[in-house]
mmCIF file of C-alpha atoms in Angstrom:
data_model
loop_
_atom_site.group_PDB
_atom_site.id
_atom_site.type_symbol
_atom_site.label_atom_id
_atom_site.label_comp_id
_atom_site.label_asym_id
_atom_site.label_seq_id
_atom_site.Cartn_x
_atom_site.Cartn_y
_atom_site.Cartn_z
ATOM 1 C CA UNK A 1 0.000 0.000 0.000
ATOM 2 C CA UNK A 2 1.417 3.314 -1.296
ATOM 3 C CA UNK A 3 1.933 5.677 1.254
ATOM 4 C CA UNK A 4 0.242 9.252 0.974
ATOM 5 C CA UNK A 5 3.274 11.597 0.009
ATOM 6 C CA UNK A 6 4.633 9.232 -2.312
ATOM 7 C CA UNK A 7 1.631 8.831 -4.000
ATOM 8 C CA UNK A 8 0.828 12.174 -4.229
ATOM 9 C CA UNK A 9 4.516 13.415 -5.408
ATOM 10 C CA UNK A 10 4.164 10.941 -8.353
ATOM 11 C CA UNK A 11 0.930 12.889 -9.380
ATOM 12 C CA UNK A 12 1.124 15.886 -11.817
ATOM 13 C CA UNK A 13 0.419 19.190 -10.503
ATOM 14 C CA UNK A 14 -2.891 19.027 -12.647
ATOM 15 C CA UNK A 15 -4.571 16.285 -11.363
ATOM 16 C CA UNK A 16 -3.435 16.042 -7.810
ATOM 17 C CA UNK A 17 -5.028 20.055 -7.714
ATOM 18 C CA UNK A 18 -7.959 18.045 -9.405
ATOM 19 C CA UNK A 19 -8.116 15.475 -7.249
ATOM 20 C CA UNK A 20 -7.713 17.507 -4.115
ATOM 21 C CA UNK A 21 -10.263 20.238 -5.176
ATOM 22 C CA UNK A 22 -12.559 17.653 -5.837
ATOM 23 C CA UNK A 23 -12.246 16.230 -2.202
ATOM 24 C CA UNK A 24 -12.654 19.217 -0.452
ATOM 25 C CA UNK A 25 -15.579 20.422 -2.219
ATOM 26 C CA UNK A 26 -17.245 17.044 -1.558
ATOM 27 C CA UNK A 27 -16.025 17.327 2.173
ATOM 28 C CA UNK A 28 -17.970 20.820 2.402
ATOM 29 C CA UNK A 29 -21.286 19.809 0.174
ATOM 30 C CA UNK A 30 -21.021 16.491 2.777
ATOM 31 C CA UNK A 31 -20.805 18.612 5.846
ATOM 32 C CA UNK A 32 -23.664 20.964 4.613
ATOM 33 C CA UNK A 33 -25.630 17.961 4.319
ATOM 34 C CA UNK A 34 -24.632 16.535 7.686
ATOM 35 C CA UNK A 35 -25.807 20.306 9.264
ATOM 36 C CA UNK A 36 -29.076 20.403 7.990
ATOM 37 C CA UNK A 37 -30.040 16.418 8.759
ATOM 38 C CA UNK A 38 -28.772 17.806 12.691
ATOM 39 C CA UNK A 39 -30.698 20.786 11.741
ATOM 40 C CA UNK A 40 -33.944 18.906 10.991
ATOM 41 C CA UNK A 41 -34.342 17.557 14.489
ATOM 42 C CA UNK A 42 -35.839 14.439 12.317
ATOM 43 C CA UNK A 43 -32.978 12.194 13.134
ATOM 44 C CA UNK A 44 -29.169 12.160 11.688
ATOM 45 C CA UNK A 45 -26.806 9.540 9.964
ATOM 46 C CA UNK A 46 -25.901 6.781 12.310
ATOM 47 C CA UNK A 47 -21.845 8.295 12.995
ATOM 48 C CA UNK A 48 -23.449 11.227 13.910
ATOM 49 C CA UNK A 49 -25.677 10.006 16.065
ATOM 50 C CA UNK A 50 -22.554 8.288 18.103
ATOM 51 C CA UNK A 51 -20.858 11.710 17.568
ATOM 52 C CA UNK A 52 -23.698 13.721 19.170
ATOM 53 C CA UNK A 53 -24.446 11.547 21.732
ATOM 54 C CA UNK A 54 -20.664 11.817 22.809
ATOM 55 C CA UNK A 55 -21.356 15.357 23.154
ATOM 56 C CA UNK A 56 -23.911 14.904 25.292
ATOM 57 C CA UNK A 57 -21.662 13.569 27.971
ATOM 58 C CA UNK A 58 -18.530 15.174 27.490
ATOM 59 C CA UNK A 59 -17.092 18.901 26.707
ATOM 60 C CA UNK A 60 -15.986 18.259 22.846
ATOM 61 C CA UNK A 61 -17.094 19.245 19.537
ATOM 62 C CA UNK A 62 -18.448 17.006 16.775
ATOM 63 C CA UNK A 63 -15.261 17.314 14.940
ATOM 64 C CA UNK A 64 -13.235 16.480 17.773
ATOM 65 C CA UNK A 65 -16.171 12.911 18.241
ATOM 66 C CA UNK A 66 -15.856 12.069 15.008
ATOM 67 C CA UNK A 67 -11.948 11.905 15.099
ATOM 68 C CA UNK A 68 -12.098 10.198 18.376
ATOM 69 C CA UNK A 69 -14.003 7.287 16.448
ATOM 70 C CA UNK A 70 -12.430 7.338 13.322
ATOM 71 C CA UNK A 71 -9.208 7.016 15.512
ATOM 72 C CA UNK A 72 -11.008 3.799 17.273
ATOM 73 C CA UNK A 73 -11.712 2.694 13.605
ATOM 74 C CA UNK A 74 -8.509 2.945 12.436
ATOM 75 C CA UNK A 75 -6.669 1.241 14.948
ATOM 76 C CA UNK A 76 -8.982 -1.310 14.867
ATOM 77 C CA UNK A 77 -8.144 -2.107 11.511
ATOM 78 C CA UNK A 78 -4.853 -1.444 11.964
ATOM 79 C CA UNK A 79 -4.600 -4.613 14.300
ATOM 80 C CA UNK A 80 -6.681 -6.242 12.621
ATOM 81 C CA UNK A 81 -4.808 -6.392 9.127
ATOM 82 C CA UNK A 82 -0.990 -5.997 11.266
ATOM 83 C CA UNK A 83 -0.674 -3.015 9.332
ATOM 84 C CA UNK A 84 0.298 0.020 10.149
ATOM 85 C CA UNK A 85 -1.957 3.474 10.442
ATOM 86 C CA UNK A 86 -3.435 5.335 7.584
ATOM 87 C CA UNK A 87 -4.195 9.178 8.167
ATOM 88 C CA UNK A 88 -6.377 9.880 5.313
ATOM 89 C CA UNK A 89 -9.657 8.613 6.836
ATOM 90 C CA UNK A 90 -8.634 10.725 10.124
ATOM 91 C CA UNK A 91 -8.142 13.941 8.226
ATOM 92 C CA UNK A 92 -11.684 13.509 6.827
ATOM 93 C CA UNK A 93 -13.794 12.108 9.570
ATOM 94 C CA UNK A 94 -11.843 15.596 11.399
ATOM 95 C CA UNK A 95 -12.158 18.263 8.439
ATOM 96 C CA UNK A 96 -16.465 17.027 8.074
ATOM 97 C CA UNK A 97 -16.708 16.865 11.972
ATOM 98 C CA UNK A 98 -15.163 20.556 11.973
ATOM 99 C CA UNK A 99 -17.380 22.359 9.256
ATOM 100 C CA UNK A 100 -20.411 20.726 10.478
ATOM 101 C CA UNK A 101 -19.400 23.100 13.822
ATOM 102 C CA UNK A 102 -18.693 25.772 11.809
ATOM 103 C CA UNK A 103 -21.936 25.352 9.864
ATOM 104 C CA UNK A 104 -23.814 24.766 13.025
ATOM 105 C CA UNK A 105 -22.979 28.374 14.017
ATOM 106 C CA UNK A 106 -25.456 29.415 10.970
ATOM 107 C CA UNK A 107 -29.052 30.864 11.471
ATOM 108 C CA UNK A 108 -31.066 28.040 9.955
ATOM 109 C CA UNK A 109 -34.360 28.985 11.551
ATOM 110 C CA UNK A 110 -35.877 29.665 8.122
ATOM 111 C CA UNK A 111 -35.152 26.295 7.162
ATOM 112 C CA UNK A 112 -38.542 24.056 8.073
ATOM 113 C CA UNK A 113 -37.587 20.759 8.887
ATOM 114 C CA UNK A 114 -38.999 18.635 5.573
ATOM 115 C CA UNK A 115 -37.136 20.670 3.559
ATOM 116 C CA UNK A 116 -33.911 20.353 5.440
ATOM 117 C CA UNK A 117 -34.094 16.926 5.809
ATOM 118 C CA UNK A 118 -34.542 16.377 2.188
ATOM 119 C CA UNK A 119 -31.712 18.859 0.825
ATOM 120 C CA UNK A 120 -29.937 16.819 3.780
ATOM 121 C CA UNK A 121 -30.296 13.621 1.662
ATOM 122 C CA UNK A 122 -29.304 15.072 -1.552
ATOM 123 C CA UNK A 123 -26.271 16.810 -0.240
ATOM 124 C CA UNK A 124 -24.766 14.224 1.726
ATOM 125 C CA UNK A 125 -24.958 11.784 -0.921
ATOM 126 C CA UNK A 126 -23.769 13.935 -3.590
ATOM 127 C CA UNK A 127 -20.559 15.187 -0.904
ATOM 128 C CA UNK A 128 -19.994 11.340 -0.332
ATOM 129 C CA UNK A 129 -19.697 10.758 -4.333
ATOM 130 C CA UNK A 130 -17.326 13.666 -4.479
ATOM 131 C CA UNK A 131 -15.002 12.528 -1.933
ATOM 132 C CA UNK A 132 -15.280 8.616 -3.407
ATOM 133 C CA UNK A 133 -14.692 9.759 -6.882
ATOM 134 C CA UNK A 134 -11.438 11.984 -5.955
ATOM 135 C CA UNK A 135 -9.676 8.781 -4.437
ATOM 136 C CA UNK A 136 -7.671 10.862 -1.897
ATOM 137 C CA UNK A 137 -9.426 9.407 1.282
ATOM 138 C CA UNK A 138 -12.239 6.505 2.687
ATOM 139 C CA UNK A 139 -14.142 6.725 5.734
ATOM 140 C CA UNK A 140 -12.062 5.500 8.638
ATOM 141 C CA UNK A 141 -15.547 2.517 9.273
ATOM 142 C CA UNK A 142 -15.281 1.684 5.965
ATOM 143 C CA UNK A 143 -11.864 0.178 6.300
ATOM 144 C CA UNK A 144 -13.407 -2.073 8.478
ATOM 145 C CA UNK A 145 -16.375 -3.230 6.240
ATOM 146 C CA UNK A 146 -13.471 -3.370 3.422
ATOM 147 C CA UNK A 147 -12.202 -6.018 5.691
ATOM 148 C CA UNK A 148 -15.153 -7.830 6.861
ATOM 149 C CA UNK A 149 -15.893 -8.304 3.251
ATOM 150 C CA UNK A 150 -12.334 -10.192 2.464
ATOM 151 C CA UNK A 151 -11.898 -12.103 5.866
ATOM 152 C CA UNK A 152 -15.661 -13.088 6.269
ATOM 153 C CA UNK A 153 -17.096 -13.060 2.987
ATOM 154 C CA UNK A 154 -19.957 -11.038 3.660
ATOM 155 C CA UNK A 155 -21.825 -8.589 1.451
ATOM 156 C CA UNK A 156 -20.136 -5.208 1.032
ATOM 157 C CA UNK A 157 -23.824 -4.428 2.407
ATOM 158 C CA UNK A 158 -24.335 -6.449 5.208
ATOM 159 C CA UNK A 159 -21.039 -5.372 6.534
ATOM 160 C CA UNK A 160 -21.447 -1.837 6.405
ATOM 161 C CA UNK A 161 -25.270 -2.377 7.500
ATOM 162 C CA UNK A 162 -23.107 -4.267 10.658
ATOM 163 C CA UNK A 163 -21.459 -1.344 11.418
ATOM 164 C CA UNK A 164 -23.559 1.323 11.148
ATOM 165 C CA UNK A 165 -26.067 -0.499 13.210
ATOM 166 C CA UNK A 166 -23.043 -0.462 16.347
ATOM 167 C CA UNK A 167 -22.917 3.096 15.480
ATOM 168 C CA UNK A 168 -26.443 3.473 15.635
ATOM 169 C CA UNK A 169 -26.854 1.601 18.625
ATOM 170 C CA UNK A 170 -24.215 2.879 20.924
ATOM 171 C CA UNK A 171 -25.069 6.259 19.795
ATOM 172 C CA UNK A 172 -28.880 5.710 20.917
ATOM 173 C CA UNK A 173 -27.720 4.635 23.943
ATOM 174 C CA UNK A 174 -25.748 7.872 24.773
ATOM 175 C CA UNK A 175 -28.898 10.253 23.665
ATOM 176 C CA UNK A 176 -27.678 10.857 20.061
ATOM 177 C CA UNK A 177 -30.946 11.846 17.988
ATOM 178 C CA UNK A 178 -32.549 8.445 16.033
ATOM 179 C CA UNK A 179 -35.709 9.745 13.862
ATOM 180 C CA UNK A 180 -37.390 9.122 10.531
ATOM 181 C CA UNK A 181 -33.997 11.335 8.973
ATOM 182 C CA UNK A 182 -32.203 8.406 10.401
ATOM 183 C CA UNK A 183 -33.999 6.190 8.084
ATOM 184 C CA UNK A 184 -33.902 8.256 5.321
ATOM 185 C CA UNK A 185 -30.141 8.698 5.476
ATOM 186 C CA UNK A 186 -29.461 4.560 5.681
ATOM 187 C CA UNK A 187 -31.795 4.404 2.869
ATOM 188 C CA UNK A 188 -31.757 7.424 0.231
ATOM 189 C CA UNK A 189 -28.153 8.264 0.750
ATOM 190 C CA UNK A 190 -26.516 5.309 -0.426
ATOM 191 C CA UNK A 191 -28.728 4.478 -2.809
ATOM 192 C CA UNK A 192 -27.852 8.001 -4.653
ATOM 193 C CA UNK A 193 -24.016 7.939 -4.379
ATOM 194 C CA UNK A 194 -23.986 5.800 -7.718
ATOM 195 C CA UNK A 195 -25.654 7.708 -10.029
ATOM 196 C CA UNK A 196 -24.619 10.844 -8.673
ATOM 197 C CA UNK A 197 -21.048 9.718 -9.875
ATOM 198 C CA UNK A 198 -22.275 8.349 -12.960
ATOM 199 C CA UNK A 199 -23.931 12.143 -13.394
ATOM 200 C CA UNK A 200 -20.808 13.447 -12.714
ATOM 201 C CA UNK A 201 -18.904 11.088 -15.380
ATOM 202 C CA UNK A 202 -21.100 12.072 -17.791
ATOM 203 C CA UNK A 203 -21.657 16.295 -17.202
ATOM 204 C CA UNK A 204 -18.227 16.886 -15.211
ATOM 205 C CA UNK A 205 -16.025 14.825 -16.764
ATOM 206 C CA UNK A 206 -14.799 13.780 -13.382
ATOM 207 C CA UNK A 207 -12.625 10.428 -12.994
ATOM 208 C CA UNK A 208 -13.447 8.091 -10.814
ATOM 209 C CA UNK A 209 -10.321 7.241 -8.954
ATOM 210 C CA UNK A 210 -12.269 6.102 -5.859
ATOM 211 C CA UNK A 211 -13.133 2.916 -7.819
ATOM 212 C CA UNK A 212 -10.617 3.097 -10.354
ATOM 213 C CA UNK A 213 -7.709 1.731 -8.224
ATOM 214 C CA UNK A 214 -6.082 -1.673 -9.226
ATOM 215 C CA UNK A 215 -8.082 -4.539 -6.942
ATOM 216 C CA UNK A 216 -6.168 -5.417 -4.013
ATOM 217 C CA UNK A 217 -4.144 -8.676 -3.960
ATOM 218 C CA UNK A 218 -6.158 -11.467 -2.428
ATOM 219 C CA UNK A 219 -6.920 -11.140 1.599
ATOM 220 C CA UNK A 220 -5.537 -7.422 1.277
ATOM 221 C CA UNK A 221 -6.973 -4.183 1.314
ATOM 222 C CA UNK A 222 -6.356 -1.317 -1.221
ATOM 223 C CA UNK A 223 -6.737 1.554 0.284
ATOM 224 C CA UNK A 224 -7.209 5.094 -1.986
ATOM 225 C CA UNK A 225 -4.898 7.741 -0.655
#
């Protein structure tokens, strides 16, 4: 497995600016979309929910929440696969947690909550193609669905359904908010990231270099810098 620098010193200017750009747009649209499911009071994404209801029982941000458990994630694959750390999935699950604060600071009163929760859906899913497509970084869980999926031979979506629901659950558990946006973010969400990147394929002319990547070797994991 490549790591970061190197790979991105081998890039050309052009596309690692591409590449890059592309991420951190998707990391804002994703973090908009995060704000207003919060915003909605209808229910949030299941890491969020964890993330929230860790900041209902101690002093910290979301940003600072959703590091702590992409940190947990991480090392938990790290031992798992006896290899060492990757940053990339930090530095997202830290930049997203961040601007969601920053976004939080907004006046969103105008906002009722139907229509928040359903620019929510289109947002996050739209942010989460972005940040796929641009191949610079994966969420720090899905590391460990990546690895379910070789060592287990489960269903890329019964894995990542098996995670989410610990998310889900511990984060009920603390006082995180479950609703109906919960729902809707477990089932619109993913089911949009596809053809949002085949829209943006088509109209953008974006890569994908999320999916793109060379398949791993047997029993390993490929992970996108």
């Amino acid at each position: 497995m490549p790591r970061l620098p190197a790979l991105f010193v081998a890039l050309p200017p052009s596309v690692l600016a591409k590449r890059l750009g592309t991420y951190l747009a998707g990391c804002v649209v994703f973090a908009a979309g995060a704000t207003l499911f919060i915003h909605s009071d209808l229910g949030t994404d299941p890491l969020d929910v964890l993330a929230l209801g860790l900041k209902e029982h101690m002093p910290i941000t979301i940003g600072v929440a959703q590091a702590a458990i992409a940190a947990v994630c991480i090392a938990v694959w790290s031992l798992w696969n006896r290899r060492r750390p990757v940053v990339a999935p930090f530095v997202t699950f830290f930049l997203c947690g961040s601007l969601i604060d920053l976004m939080l600071l907004a006046d969103l009163s105008w906002m009722a909550s139907v229509p928040s929760l359903t620019a929510a859906v289109l947002l996050c899913a739209y942010g989460s193609a972005l940040i796929i497509m641009s191949g610079v970084g994966i969420r720090a869980m899905d590391l460990i669905v990546i690895t379910m999926t070789h060592r287990w031979k489960w269903p890329f979506w019964l894995a990542k359904a098996g995670i989410e629901a610990v998310l889900l659950g511990l984060g009920f558990l603390l006082g995180g908010p479950v609703g109906v946006g919960t729902l809707c973010f477990l089932v619109f969400v993913d089911g949009l990231i596809q053809p949002f990147m085949a829209l943006n394929r088509r109209v953008l002319r974006l890569t994908n270099h999320g999916l793109a990547e060379a398949p791993a070797p047997p029993g390993q994991v490929r992970v996108s810098a």
